[in-house]
Amino acid sequence: MRNFALALLGAAAFAFPASAQQQQQPVPGFVQASNPPATQPQVAPISVAQQRTVERLQAAALESDHAYEIVESLVTEVGARLAGSEAEARARDWAAAMLRANGFTNVRIEPFTLPYWDATREEARIVSPGIERPMVAAALGGSPSTPEGGLTAQIVRFADMAALEAAPNSAVAGRIVFIDEHMSAAQDGSGYGVAVRKRGLCAPVAQAKGAAACLIRAVGTDTHRFAHQGGSSRQAQGASLPAMSVSPADADVLANLVASGRAVRVRLDIRADIRETAQSGNVIAEIRGRERPDEIVLLAAHLDSWDMGQGAVDDGAGVAIITAAARLIREMPRRPRRTIRILLAGAEENGVHGGAAYGRAHANEAANHVVALESDFGAGRVWRFDTQFAEPALPYARAFQRALLPLGVLPGPNQADGGADVSAMRALGVPVVDLSQDGTNYFDYHHTPNDTLYAIDRGDLRQNVAAWATFVYLAADSDWSFRAPPAP
Ligand SMILES: [Zn+2]
């Protein structure tokens, strides 16, 4: 965050669209500080022609609602699309047709199978004390069914995952474990990593201590009466405990009843449709490079979604942003030197099966992947650009940072994650970047019935497309390498 104040000044100084003077000058040095360091960090040069192209791309992106139209079409034509479902199959067909209509080449579907899970009933009730009443609840991905008629037991409350881990088996055995941990909102979404731990680990840890089931305060930052859906790592941990989340308001009631000192009994009723294999597929499309077609800049998003909402922000927005950005680049008079490849992963939410399938299918061309990035953090504005480059490639990172400044994007650290759907390629040594989106409100909508088009701001979506077009064009129209040079 060292450059925070400087970058803000820089962003303000770069009025948009860029002035004629800026267009004619060679690319200036890094953002000037009032107390400049003894040595200026090196910035890789961008040609005047490339700088003009970047400005044109940004101007076009900021005037276009193409991305909004794409996500609107996905929501209208398909809607929610659980991985491996009939709806996800229709989403694949929609995507292939949409990508062809936008003029991309090599549009194809790469099939794979995955374990299927869908909750056909997900109900939770407070049985006692007082009158019996329903809660708003969601089964967590992978949860088994409860016995016919539901599972009723007394709850035992824990303030967080660590408290459950520290509890003796005698406090947990036969009970429904209730983890009441709150999640905090943050621009970088950092509260999610902490909160998601309880979603992934509640079932295996509770089961090891002899619990009957697992209930968590929903992983979200809203105060709406929705229970956030989400996957759990229970299968990987060998657990088979029913698991649900409840809305914040219902979690409050449970906490108050427990605090009153009375025994609180709850009934969970889950019907799960579980199949060992279902069909999914990754949808791929390309803009072939004009000089170096074997070198690939990989743009990812995922097609599947949870099924209570419309899958508009997660991840219809990502599908729309990367497609609209690539389409703007395709419309330029000259294709970039390298190939731009779009990966719309068929299954991310319940175990990143699409990204893993891409990694298996394309491991042999991992060395040809120049860089990979994903849009899967909703529809908030891009506020920071992070890289995961080898040290000698950092002047390139600074060149991207400077090109993104007019969009209000701050320089970030060299610790990018890349995103779940490119994690298999990252593990194979592919450099990654993050066009980090503002996640302050993302977890209000994430995995809830409120994940709809209403959660998307058209202006924010346009800014995302501008940032993606900027990075992708410069990466694809260069011969830059972000890897460490081979040892002599
Ligand atoms: Zn997602």
CSV table of C-alpha atoms and ligand atoms in Angstrom, one decimal:
chain,number,residue,atom,x,y,z
A,1,MET,CA,0.0,0.0,0.0
A,2,ARG,CA,3.1,2.2,-0.2
A,3,ASN,CA,1.9,3.8,-3.4
A,4,PHE,CA,-1.6,4.5,-2.3
A,5,ALA,CA,-1.5,8.3,-1.9
A,6,LEU,CA,0.8,8.7,-5.0
A,7,ALA,CA,-1.5,6.5,-7.1
A,8,LEU,CA,-4.6,8.5,-6.1
A,9,LEU,CA,-2.8,11.7,-7.2
A,10,GLY,CA,-1.8,10.0,-10.4
A,11,ALA,CA,-5.4,8.8,-11.1
A,12,ALA,CA,-6.7,12.3,-10.6
A,13,ALA,CA,-4.0,13.8,-12.8
A,14,PHE,CA,-4.9,11.5,-15.7
A,15,ALA,CA,-8.2,13.1,-16.8
A,16,PHE,CA,-10.1,10.8,-19.1
A,17,PRO,CA,-10.1,10.8,-22.1
A,18,ALA,CA,-6.4,11.5,-22.3
A,19,SER,CA,-5.4,14.9,-23.6
A,20,ALA,CA,-3.8,15.2,-27.1
A,21,GLN,CA,-0.6,16.2,-25.4
A,22,GLN,CA,-0.5,12.9,-23.5
A,23,GLN,CA,-1.2,11.0,-26.8
A,24,GLN,CA,1.7,12.6,-28.6
A,25,GLN,CA,4.3,12.4,-25.8
A,26,PRO,CA,6.3,9.2,-25.3
A,27,VAL,CA,5.1,7.4,-22.2
A,28,PRO,CA,6.1,9.4,-19.2
A,29,GLY,CA,8.0,8.1,-16.2
A,30,PHE,CA,6.4,6.5,-13.2
A,31,VAL,CA,4.1,8.7,-11.1
A,32,GLN,CA,6.1,11.5,-9.7
A,33,ALA,CA,6.4,11.8,-6.0
A,34,SER,CA,7.0,15.1,-4.1
A,35,ASN,CA,9.9,13.2,-2.4
A,36,PRO,CA,11.1,10.9,-5.2
A,37,PRO,CA,13.1,7.9,-4.2
A,38,ALA,CA,16.8,8.0,-5.1
A,39,THR,CA,16.2,5.5,-8.0
A,40,GLN,CA,13.0,5.5,-10.0
A,41,PRO,CA,11.5,2.1,-10.5
A,42,GLN,CA,11.9,0.9,-14.1
A,43,VAL,CA,8.8,1.0,-16.3
A,44,ALA,CA,8.7,-1.0,-19.5
A,45,PRO,CA,7.9,1.3,-22.5
A,46,ILE,CA,4.7,1.2,-24.4
A,47,SER,CA,4.7,2.5,-28.0
A,48,VAL,CA,2.8,5.6,-28.9
A,49,ALA,CA,0.6,3.5,-31.2
A,50,GLN,CA,-0.2,1.1,-28.4
A,51,GLN,CA,-0.9,3.9,-26.0
A,52,ARG,CA,-3.4,5.3,-28.5
A,53,THR,CA,-5.0,1.9,-28.8
A,54,VAL,CA,-5.3,1.6,-25.1
A,55,GLU,CA,-7.0,5.0,-25.0
A,56,ARG,CA,-9.4,4.0,-27.7
A,57,LEU,CA,-10.3,0.8,-26.0
A,58,GLN,CA,-10.9,2.5,-22.7
A,59,ALA,CA,-13.1,5.2,-24.3
A,60,ALA,CA,-15.1,2.5,-26.2
A,61,ALA,CA,-15.5,0.4,-23.0
A,62,LEU,CA,-16.7,3.3,-21.0
A,63,GLU,CA,-19.5,4.0,-23.5
A,64,SER,CA,-20.7,0.5,-24.1
A,65,ASP,CA,-23.3,-1.6,-22.3
A,66,HIS,CA,-22.3,-4.7,-24.1
A,67,ALA,CA,-21.2,-6.5,-21.0
A,68,TYR,CA,-24.5,-5.7,-19.3
A,69,GLU,CA,-26.4,-7.0,-22.3
A,70,ILE,CA,-24.4,-10.3,-22.1
A,71,VAL,CA,-25.2,-11.0,-18.4
A,72,GLU,CA,-28.8,-9.9,-19.0
A,73,SER,CA,-29.1,-12.4,-21.8
A,74,LEU,CA,-27.6,-15.2,-19.6
A,75,VAL,CA,-30.1,-14.4,-16.8
A,76,THR,CA,-33.0,-14.1,-19.2
A,77,GLU,CA,-32.3,-17.2,-21.4
A,78,VAL,CA,-30.9,-19.6,-18.7
A,79,GLY,CA,-31.1,-18.2,-15.2
A,80,ALA,CA,-29.6,-20.2,-12.3
A,81,ARG,CA,-27.3,-23.1,-13.4
A,82,LEU,CA,-26.1,-25.5,-10.9
A,83,ALA,CA,-23.0,-27.4,-12.1
A,84,GLY,CA,-23.8,-30.6,-13.9
A,85,SER,CA,-27.5,-29.7,-14.2
A,86,GLU,CA,-29.7,-29.4,-17.3
A,87,ALA,CA,-29.6,-25.6,-16.8
A,88,GLU,CA,-25.8,-25.6,-16.9
A,89,ALA,CA,-25.9,-27.6,-20.2
A,90,ARG,CA,-28.2,-24.9,-21.6
A,91,ALA,CA,-25.8,-22.3,-20.4
A,92,ARG,CA,-23.0,-24.0,-22.3
A,93,ASP,CA,-25.1,-23.9,-25.5
A,94,TRP,CA,-26.0,-20.3,-24.8
A,95,ALA,CA,-22.3,-19.4,-24.3
A,96,ALA,CA,-21.1,-21.2,-27.5
A,97,ALA,CA,-23.7,-19.4,-29.5
A,98,MET,CA,-23.0,-16.0,-27.9
A,99,LEU,CA,-19.2,-16.4,-28.4
A,100,ARG,CA,-19.8,-17.3,-32.1
A,101,ALA,CA,-22.1,-14.3,-32.5
A,102,ASN,CA,-19.4,-12.1,-31.1
A,103,GLY,CA,-17.0,-13.2,-33.8
A,104,PHE,CA,-14.6,-15.4,-31.8
A,105,THR,CA,-12.9,-18.4,-33.5
A,106,ASN,CA,-12.2,-22.0,-32.3
A,107,VAL,CA,-15.4,-22.0,-30.2
A,108,ARG,CA,-15.7,-25.4,-28.7
A,109,ILE,CA,-16.8,-27.3,-25.6
A,110,GLU,CA,-14.4,-29.5,-23.7
A,111,PRO,CA,-16.5,-32.0,-21.8
A,112,PHE,CA,-15.7,-33.4,-18.3
A,113,THR,CA,-17.7,-35.2,-15.6
A,114,LEU,CA,-18.1,-34.2,-11.9
A,115,PRO,CA,-20.0,-35.5,-8.9
A,116,TYR,CA,-23.5,-34.0,-8.8
A,117,TRP,CA,-25.3,-32.5,-5.8
A,118,ASP,CA,-28.6,-30.6,-5.6
A,119,ALA,CA,-30.8,-30.0,-2.6
A,120,THR,CA,-34.5,-30.6,-3.5
A,121,ARG,CA,-35.6,-29.8,0.1
A,122,GLU,CA,-33.7,-27.6,2.6
A,123,GLU,CA,-35.8,-26.7,5.7
A,124,ALA,CA,-34.8,-25.8,9.3
A,125,ARG,CA,-37.1,-25.1,12.2
A,126,ILE,CA,-36.8,-24.1,15.8
A,127,VAL,CA,-38.7,-26.9,17.7
A,128,SER,CA,-38.3,-25.5,21.2
A,129,PRO,CA,-38.4,-23.5,23.5
A,130,GLY,CA,-41.6,-21.7,22.6
A,131,ILE,CA,-43.7,-22.4,19.6
A,132,GLU,CA,-42.3,-24.3,16.6
A,133,ARG,CA,-41.2,-21.9,13.8
A,134,PRO,CA,-39.3,-22.0,10.5
A,135,MET,CA,-35.9,-20.5,9.9
A,136,VAL,CA,-34.6,-19.3,6.5
A,137,ALA,CA,-31.9,-21.9,5.7
A,138,ALA,CA,-29.8,-23.4,2.9
A,139,ALA,CA,-28.2,-26.8,2.7
A,140,LEU,CA,-24.5,-26.5,2.1
A,141,GLY,CA,-23.1,-28.0,-1.1
A,142,GLY,CA,-22.5,-31.7,-0.7
A,143,SER,CA,-24.7,-32.2,2.4
A,144,PRO,CA,-26.3,-35.6,2.6
A,145,SER,CA,-30.0,-36.0,3.2
A,146,THR,CA,-31.3,-36.1,6.8
A,147,PRO,CA,-33.3,-39.2,7.8
A,148,GLU,CA,-37.0,-39.2,6.6
A,149,GLY,CA,-38.9,-36.6,8.7
A,150,GLY,CA,-35.8,-34.7,9.5
A,151,LEU,CA,-33.2,-34.7,12.2
A,152,THR,CA,-34.0,-33.1,15.6
A,153,ALA,CA,-31.5,-32.4,18.3
A,154,GLN,CA,-30.3,-29.8,20.8
A,155,ILE,CA,-27.9,-27.2,19.5
A,156,VAL,CA,-24.6,-26.3,21.0
A,157,ARG,CA,-23.3,-22.8,20.1
A,158,PHE,CA,-19.7,-21.9,19.3
A,159,ALA,CA,-18.6,-18.3,18.7
A,160,ASP,CA,-16.2,-19.4,15.9
A,161,MET,CA,-14.5,-22.4,14.3
A,162,ALA,CA,-11.6,-22.3,16.8
A,163,ALA,CA,-14.0,-22.7,19.7
A,164,LEU,CA,-15.5,-25.8,18.1
A,165,GLU,CA,-12.0,-27.2,17.4
A,166,ALA,CA,-11.1,-26.6,21.1
A,167,ALA,CA,-14.3,-28.2,22.5
A,168,PRO,CA,-14.2,-31.6,24.1
A,169,ASN,CA,-16.2,-34.4,22.4
A,170,SER,CA,-18.5,-34.6,25.4
A,171,ALA,CA,-19.8,-31.1,24.7
A,172,VAL,CA,-20.6,-31.9,21.0
A,173,ALA,CA,-21.7,-35.6,20.8
A,174,GLY,CA,-25.3,-36.0,19.6
A,175,ARG,CA,-25.8,-32.3,19.2
A,176,ILE,CA,-26.3,-30.0,16.3
A,177,VAL,CA,-23.2,-27.8,16.2
A,178,PHE,CA,-24.1,-24.1,15.6
A,179,ILE,CA,-21.2,-21.9,14.6
A,180,ASP,CA,-22.3,-18.3,15.2
A,181,GLU,CA,-19.2,-16.5,13.6
A,182,HIS,CA,-19.9,-13.1,12.0
A,183,MET,CA,-18.2,-12.0,8.8
A,184,SER,CA,-16.8,-8.5,8.3
A,185,ALA,CA,-17.1,-6.6,5.1
A,186,ALA,CA,-13.8,-5.4,3.4
A,187,GLN,CA,-12.9,-3.8,0.1
A,188,ASP,CA,-10.5,-6.7,-0.7
A,189,GLY,CA,-13.0,-9.3,0.5
A,190,SER,CA,-10.5,-10.6,3.1
A,191,GLY,CA,-13.3,-11.4,5.6
A,192,TYR,CA,-14.4,-14.3,3.2
A,193,GLY,CA,-11.3,-16.4,3.8
A,194,VAL,CA,-11.9,-16.4,7.5
A,195,ALA,CA,-15.6,-16.9,7.3
A,196,VAL,CA,-15.5,-19.6,4.7
A,197,ARG,CA,-13.4,-21.8,7.0
A,198,LYS,CA,-16.4,-22.6,9.1
A,199,ARG,CA,-18.4,-23.5,6.0
A,200,GLY,CA,-15.7,-25.9,4.9
A,201,LEU,CA,-14.6,-27.4,8.2
A,202,CYS,CA,-17.8,-27.4,10.4
A,203,ALA,CA,-19.0,-30.7,9.1
A,204,PRO,CA,-15.7,-32.7,9.3
A,205,VAL,CA,-14.7,-31.3,12.6
A,206,ALA,CA,-18.2,-31.7,14.2
A,207,GLN,CA,-18.4,-35.2,12.8
A,208,ALA,CA,-15.1,-36.2,14.3
A,209,LYS,CA,-16.4,-35.1,17.7
A,210,GLY,CA,-19.6,-37.1,17.3
A,211,ALA,CA,-22.1,-34.4,16.4
A,212,ALA,CA,-25.4,-35.1,14.7
A,213,ALA,CA,-25.3,-32.2,12.2
A,214,CYS,CA,-23.8,-28.8,11.5
A,215,LEU,CA,-25.5,-25.4,11.3
A,216,ILE,CA,-23.6,-22.1,10.6
A,217,ARG,CA,-24.5,-18.4,10.6
A,218,ALA,CA,-24.5,-17.7,6.8
A,219,VAL,CA,-21.3,-16.6,5.2
A,220,GLY,CA,-22.2,-13.1,4.2
A,221,THR,CA,-22.1,-9.4,5.3
A,222,ASP,CA,-25.8,-8.5,4.8
A,223,THR,CA,-28.7,-8.2,7.2
A,224,HIS,CA,-31.2,-9.6,4.8
A,225,ARG,CA,-33.2,-12.7,5.7
A,226,PHE,CA,-31.3,-14.9,3.3
A,227,ALA,CA,-29.2,-18.0,3.9
A,228,HIS,CA,-26.1,-17.9,1.7
A,229,GLN,CA,-25.4,-21.1,-0.2
A,230,GLY,CA,-21.9,-22.5,-0.6
A,231,GLY,CA,-19.8,-25.5,-1.0
A,232,SER,CA,-18.1,-27.4,1.8
A,233,SER,CA,-14.9,-29.4,1.9
A,234,ARG,CA,-16.7,-32.2,3.7
A,235,GLN,CA,-16.2,-34.8,0.9
A,236,ALA,CA,-12.5,-34.1,0.7
A,237,GLN,CA,-12.4,-34.4,4.5
A,238,GLY,CA,-14.3,-37.7,4.4
A,239,ALA,CA,-17.3,-36.3,6.3
A,240,SER,CA,-20.9,-37.1,5.8
A,241,LEU,CA,-22.7,-34.9,8.2
A,242,PRO,CA,-25.8,-32.9,7.2
A,243,ALA,CA,-24.9,-29.2,7.1
A,244,MET,CA,-26.9,-26.0,6.6
A,245,SER,CA,-26.5,-22.2,6.9
A,246,VAL,CA,-29.2,-19.9,8.4
A,247,SER,CA,-29.9,-16.2,7.8
A,248,PRO,CA,-28.4,-13.7,10.1
A,249,ALA,CA,-31.8,-12.9,11.7
A,250,ASP,CA,-32.4,-16.6,12.5
A,251,ALA,CA,-28.8,-17.0,13.8
A,252,ASP,CA,-29.5,-14.1,16.2
A,253,VAL,CA,-32.7,-15.8,17.5
A,254,LEU,CA,-30.7,-19.0,18.1
A,255,ALA,CA,-28.0,-17.1,19.9
A,256,ASN,CA,-30.5,-15.3,22.1
A,257,LEU,CA,-32.3,-18.5,23.0
A,258,VAL,CA,-29.0,-20.1,23.9
A,259,ALA,CA,-28.0,-17.1,26.0
A,260,SER,CA,-31.3,-17.4,27.9
A,261,GLY,CA,-30.0,-20.7,29.3
A,262,ARG,CA,-32.7,-22.9,27.9
A,263,ALA,CA,-32.2,-26.0,25.8
A,264,VAL,CA,-32.7,-25.1,22.1
A,265,ARG,CA,-33.9,-27.9,19.9
A,266,VAL,CA,-33.8,-27.6,16.1
A,267,ARG,CA,-35.0,-29.8,13.2
A,268,LEU,CA,-33.1,-29.9,9.9
A,269,ASP,CA,-34.8,-31.5,6.9
A,270,ILE,CA,-32.6,-32.0,3.8
A,271,ARG,CA,-33.3,-34.0,0.6
A,272,ALA,CA,-30.3,-34.1,-1.6
A,273,ASP,CA,-30.0,-35.5,-5.1
A,274,ILE,CA,-26.5,-36.9,-5.2
A,275,ARG,CA,-25.1,-38.7,-8.2
A,276,GLU,CA,-21.6,-40.0,-8.7
A,277,THR,CA,-21.1,-38.4,-12.1
A,278,ALA,CA,-22.8,-35.7,-14.1
A,279,GLN,CA,-21.8,-34.0,-17.4
A,280,SER,CA,-20.3,-30.6,-17.5
A,281,GLY,CA,-18.0,-28.8,-20.0
A,282,ASN,CA,-15.7,-25.8,-20.4
A,283,VAL,CA,-16.5,-23.4,-23.2
A,284,ILE,CA,-13.5,-22.1,-25.0
A,285,ALA,CA,-13.1,-19.4,-27.6
A,286,GLU,CA,-10.2,-17.5,-29.1
A,287,ILE,CA,-8.9,-14.5,-31.0
A,288,ARG,CA,-5.9,-16.0,-32.8
A,289,GLY,CA,-2.7,-14.1,-32.5
A,290,ARG,CA,-1.4,-12.5,-35.8
A,291,GLU,CA,2.3,-13.2,-35.1
A,292,ARG,CA,2.6,-15.6,-32.1
A,293,PRO,CA,-0.6,-17.7,-32.2
A,294,ASP,CA,0.8,-20.4,-30.0
A,295,GLU,CA,1.3,-17.9,-27.1
A,296,ILE,CA,-1.9,-17.7,-25.0
A,297,VAL,CA,-3.3,-15.0,-22.8
A,298,LEU,CA,-6.0,-16.9,-20.8
A,299,LEU,CA,-9.1,-15.0,-19.6
A,300,ALA,CA,-11.4,-17.0,-17.3
A,301,ALA,CA,-14.8,-16.8,-15.7
A,302,HIS,CA,-17.3,-19.6,-14.7
A,303,LEU,CA,-20.7,-20.4,-16.1
A,304,ASP,CA,-22.2,-22.4,-13.3
A,305,SER,CA,-23.9,-20.8,-10.3
A,306,TRP,CA,-25.8,-21.6,-7.1
A,307,ASP,CA,-29.5,-21.9,-7.7
A,308,MET,CA,-31.3,-19.6,-5.2
A,309,GLY,CA,-30.4,-16.5,-7.2
A,310,GLN,CA,-29.9,-15.8,-10.9
A,311,GLY,CA,-26.1,-16.1,-10.9
A,312,ALA,CA,-25.9,-12.6,-12.2
A,313,VAL,CA,-23.0,-11.3,-10.1
A,314,ASP,CA,-21.5,-14.8,-9.5
A,315,ASP,CA,-20.4,-15.2,-12.1
A,316,GLY,CA,-22.6,-13.9,-15.0
A,317,ALA,CA,-20.8,-10.6,-14.5
A,318,GLY,CA,-17.4,-12.2,-15.0
A,319,VAL,CA,-18.6,-14.0,-18.2
A,320,ALA,CA,-19.8,-10.7,-19.5
A,321,ILE,CA,-16.7,-8.6,-18.5
A,322,ILE,CA,-14.2,-10.9,-20.1
A,323,THR,CA,-16.2,-11.5,-23.3
A,324,ALA,CA,-17.0,-7.8,-23.8
A,325,ALA,CA,-13.3,-6.8,-23.2
A,326,ALA,CA,-12.1,-9.4,-25.7
A,327,ARG,CA,-14.8,-8.4,-28.2
A,328,LEU,CA,-13.5,-4.8,-28.1
A,329,ILE,CA,-10.0,-6.0,-28.9
A,330,ARG,CA,-11.3,-8.2,-31.7
A,331,GLU,CA,-12.9,-5.1,-33.3
A,332,MET,CA,-9.6,-3.3,-33.7
A,333,PRO,CA,-8.1,-3.0,-37.2
A,334,ARG,CA,-5.3,-5.4,-36.3
A,335,ARG,CA,-5.4,-8.5,-34.1
A,336,PRO,CA,-2.9,-8.6,-31.3
A,337,ARG,CA,0.3,-10.6,-31.7
A,338,ARG,CA,-0.6,-13.3,-29.3
A,339,THR,CA,-3.7,-15.5,-29.0
A,340,ILE,CA,-6.4,-14.4,-26.5
A,341,ARG,CA,-8.3,-17.4,-25.2
A,342,ILE,CA,-11.6,-17.2,-23.2
A,343,LEU,CA,-12.3,-20.0,-20.7
A,344,LEU,CA,-15.9,-20.2,-19.4
A,345,ALA,CA,-15.5,-22.9,-16.8
A,346,GLY,CA,-18.5,-25.2,-16.5
A,347,ALA,CA,-18.2,-25.9,-12.8
A,348,GLU,CA,-16.5,-23.8,-10.1
A,349,GLU,CA,-18.9,-23.5,-7.2
A,350,ASN,CA,-18.9,-27.1,-5.9
A,351,GLY,CA,-15.2,-27.9,-6.2
A,352,VAL,CA,-13.4,-26.0,-9.1
A,353,HIS,CA,-14.0,-29.0,-11.4
A,354,GLY,CA,-13.9,-26.9,-14.6
A,355,GLY,CA,-10.6,-25.3,-13.8
A,356,ALA,CA,-9.1,-28.7,-12.9
A,357,ALA,CA,-10.4,-30.2,-16.2
A,358,TYR,CA,-8.8,-27.3,-18.1
A,359,GLY,CA,-5.5,-27.9,-16.3
A,360,ARG,CA,-5.5,-31.6,-17.2
A,361,ALA,CA,-6.5,-30.9,-20.9
A,362,HIS,CA,-3.9,-28.1,-21.4
A,363,ALA,CA,-1.0,-29.1,-19.1
A,364,ASN,CA,1.1,-29.8,-22.3
A,365,GLU,CA,0.7,-26.2,-23.4
A,366,ALA,CA,1.2,-24.6,-19.9
A,367,ALA,CA,4.6,-23.2,-21.1
A,368,ASN,CA,2.7,-21.4,-23.9
A,369,HIS,CA,0.4,-19.6,-21.5
A,370,VAL,CA,1.9,-16.2,-21.1
A,371,VAL,CA,-0.4,-15.1,-18.3
A,372,ALA,CA,-3.8,-16.0,-16.9
A,373,LEU,CA,-6.5,-14.1,-15.0
A,374,GLU,CA,-10.1,-14.5,-13.9
A,375,SER,CA,-13.1,-12.3,-13.3
A,376,ASP,CA,-15.0,-13.9,-10.4
A,377,PHE,CA,-15.6,-11.4,-7.7
A,378,GLY,CA,-18.9,-9.8,-8.7
A,379,ALA,CA,-19.5,-6.6,-10.6
A,380,GLY,CA,-17.8,-4.0,-8.3
A,381,ARG,CA,-15.3,-1.6,-9.8
A,382,VAL,CA,-11.7,-2.7,-10.3
A,383,TRP,CA,-9.7,-0.8,-7.7
A,384,ARG,CA,-6.3,-2.5,-7.7
A,385,PHE,CA,-4.0,-4.4,-10.1
A,386,ASP,CA,-1.9,-7.2,-8.6
A,387,THR,CA,0.6,-9.4,-10.3
A,388,GLN,CA,2.4,-12.6,-9.7
A,389,PHE,CA,5.5,-12.1,-11.9
A,390,ALA,CA,9.1,-13.0,-11.7
A,391,GLU,CA,11.2,-10.2,-10.3
A,392,PRO,CA,12.8,-9.2,-13.6
A,393,ALA,CA,9.3,-8.7,-15.1
A,394,LEU,CA,8.2,-6.1,-12.6
A,395,PRO,CA,8.9,-3.2,-15.1
A,396,TYR,CA,6.0,-4.8,-17.1
A,397,ALA,CA,3.8,-4.8,-14.1
A,398,ARG,CA,4.5,-1.1,-13.7
A,399,ALA,CA,3.6,-0.4,-17.3
A,400,PHE,CA,0.3,-2.1,-16.8
A,401,GLN,CA,-0.3,-0.2,-13.6
A,402,ARG,CA,0.3,3.1,-15.3
A,403,ALA,CA,-2.0,2.2,-18.2
A,404,LEU,CA,-4.7,1.4,-15.7
A,405,LEU,CA,-4.4,4.6,-13.6
A,406,PRO,CA,-6.8,6.7,-15.7
A,407,LEU,CA,-9.5,4.1,-14.7
A,408,GLY,CA,-8.8,4.8,-11.0
A,409,VAL,CA,-7.0,1.4,-10.6
A,410,LEU,CA,-4.2,1.5,-7.9
A,411,PRO,CA,-0.9,-0.4,-8.2
A,412,GLY,CA,-1.1,-3.6,-6.0
A,413,PRO,CA,1.5,-6.0,-4.7
A,414,ASN,CA,3.3,-8.8,-6.6
A,415,GLN,CA,1.1,-11.4,-4.8
A,416,ALA,CA,-1.8,-12.0,-7.2
A,417,ASP,CA,-3.9,-15.1,-6.8
A,418,GLY,CA,-5.3,-15.3,-10.3
A,419,GLY,CA,-8.6,-16.9,-9.4
A,420,ALA,CA,-9.9,-20.4,-8.8
A,421,ASP,CA,-10.5,-21.4,-12.4
A,422,VAL,CA,-6.9,-20.6,-13.4
A,423,SER,CA,-5.3,-22.1,-10.2
A,424,ALA,CA,-4.4,-25.4,-12.0
A,425,MET,CA,-2.5,-23.4,-14.6
A,426,ARG,CA,-0.9,-21.3,-11.9
A,427,ALA,CA,0.3,-24.5,-10.3
A,428,LEU,CA,1.9,-25.4,-13.6
A,429,GLY,CA,4.0,-22.2,-13.4
A,430,VAL,CA,1.7,-19.8,-15.4
A,431,PRO,CA,2.1,-16.2,-14.2
A,432,VAL,CA,-1.2,-14.6,-13.0
A,433,VAL,CA,-2.7,-11.2,-12.3
A,434,ASP,CA,-5.7,-9.9,-10.5
A,435,LEU,CA,-7.8,-7.0,-11.6
A,436,SER,CA,-9.2,-6.8,-8.1
A,437,GLN,CA,-12.8,-5.7,-7.7
A,438,ASP,CA,-14.2,-3.7,-4.9
A,439,GLY,CA,-15.8,-6.4,-2.7
A,440,THR,CA,-17.3,-4.2,0.0
A,441,ASN,CA,-20.9,-5.2,-0.9
A,442,TYR,CA,-20.2,-8.4,-2.8
A,443,PHE,CA,-20.9,-10.7,0.2
A,444,ASP,CA,-24.3,-9.1,0.7
A,445,TYR,CA,-25.5,-10.8,-2.5
A,446,HIS,CA,-23.1,-13.7,-3.0
A,447,HIS,CA,-24.8,-17.1,-3.1
A,448,THR,CA,-28.2,-15.7,-2.1
A,449,PRO,CA,-31.6,-15.2,-3.9
A,450,ASN,CA,-30.5,-11.6,-4.2
A,451,ASP,CA,-27.8,-12.4,-6.7
A,452,THR,CA,-29.7,-10.8,-9.5
A,453,LEU,CA,-29.2,-8.1,-12.2
A,454,TYR,CA,-30.3,-5.5,-9.6
A,455,ALA,CA,-26.9,-6.1,-7.9
A,456,ILE,CA,-25.0,-4.9,-11.0
A,457,ASP,CA,-24.3,-1.3,-11.7
A,458,ARG,CA,-23.8,-0.6,-15.4
A,459,GLY,CA,-21.1,2.1,-14.8
A,460,ASP,CA,-19.1,-0.3,-12.7
A,461,LEU,CA,-19.4,-3.0,-15.3
A,462,ARG,CA,-18.1,-0.6,-18.0
A,463,GLN,CA,-15.1,0.3,-15.9
A,464,ASN,CA,-14.3,-3.4,-15.5
A,465,VAL,CA,-14.4,-3.9,-19.2
A,466,ALA,CA,-12.1,-1.0,-19.7
A,467,ALA,CA,-9.6,-2.4,-17.2
A,468,TRP,CA,-9.7,-5.9,-18.8
A,469,ALA,CA,-9.4,-4.6,-22.3
A,470,THR,CA,-6.4,-2.5,-21.2
A,471,PHE,CA,-4.5,-5.3,-19.6
A,472,VAL,CA,-5.4,-8.0,-22.1
A,473,TYR,CA,-4.6,-5.9,-25.1
A,474,LEU,CA,-1.1,-4.9,-23.8
A,475,ALA,CA,-0.3,-8.4,-22.7
A,476,ALA,CA,-1.4,-9.9,-26.0
A,477,ASP,CA,0.2,-7.3,-28.3
A,478,SER,CA,3.7,-7.6,-26.8
A,479,ASP,CA,6.5,-10.1,-26.6
A,480,TRP,CA,6.9,-9.6,-22.8
A,481,SER,CA,7.5,-12.6,-20.6
A,482,PHE,CA,6.4,-12.5,-17.0
A,483,ARG,CA,8.4,-15.6,-16.1
A,484,ALA,CA,11.9,-15.8,-14.7
A,485,PRO,CA,14.4,-16.0,-17.6
A,486,PRO,CA,15.9,-19.5,-18.0
A,487,ALA,CA,19.1,-19.9,-16.0
A,488,PRO,CA,22.3,-19.4,-18.2
B,1,ZN,ZN,-17.9,-17.5,-8.5
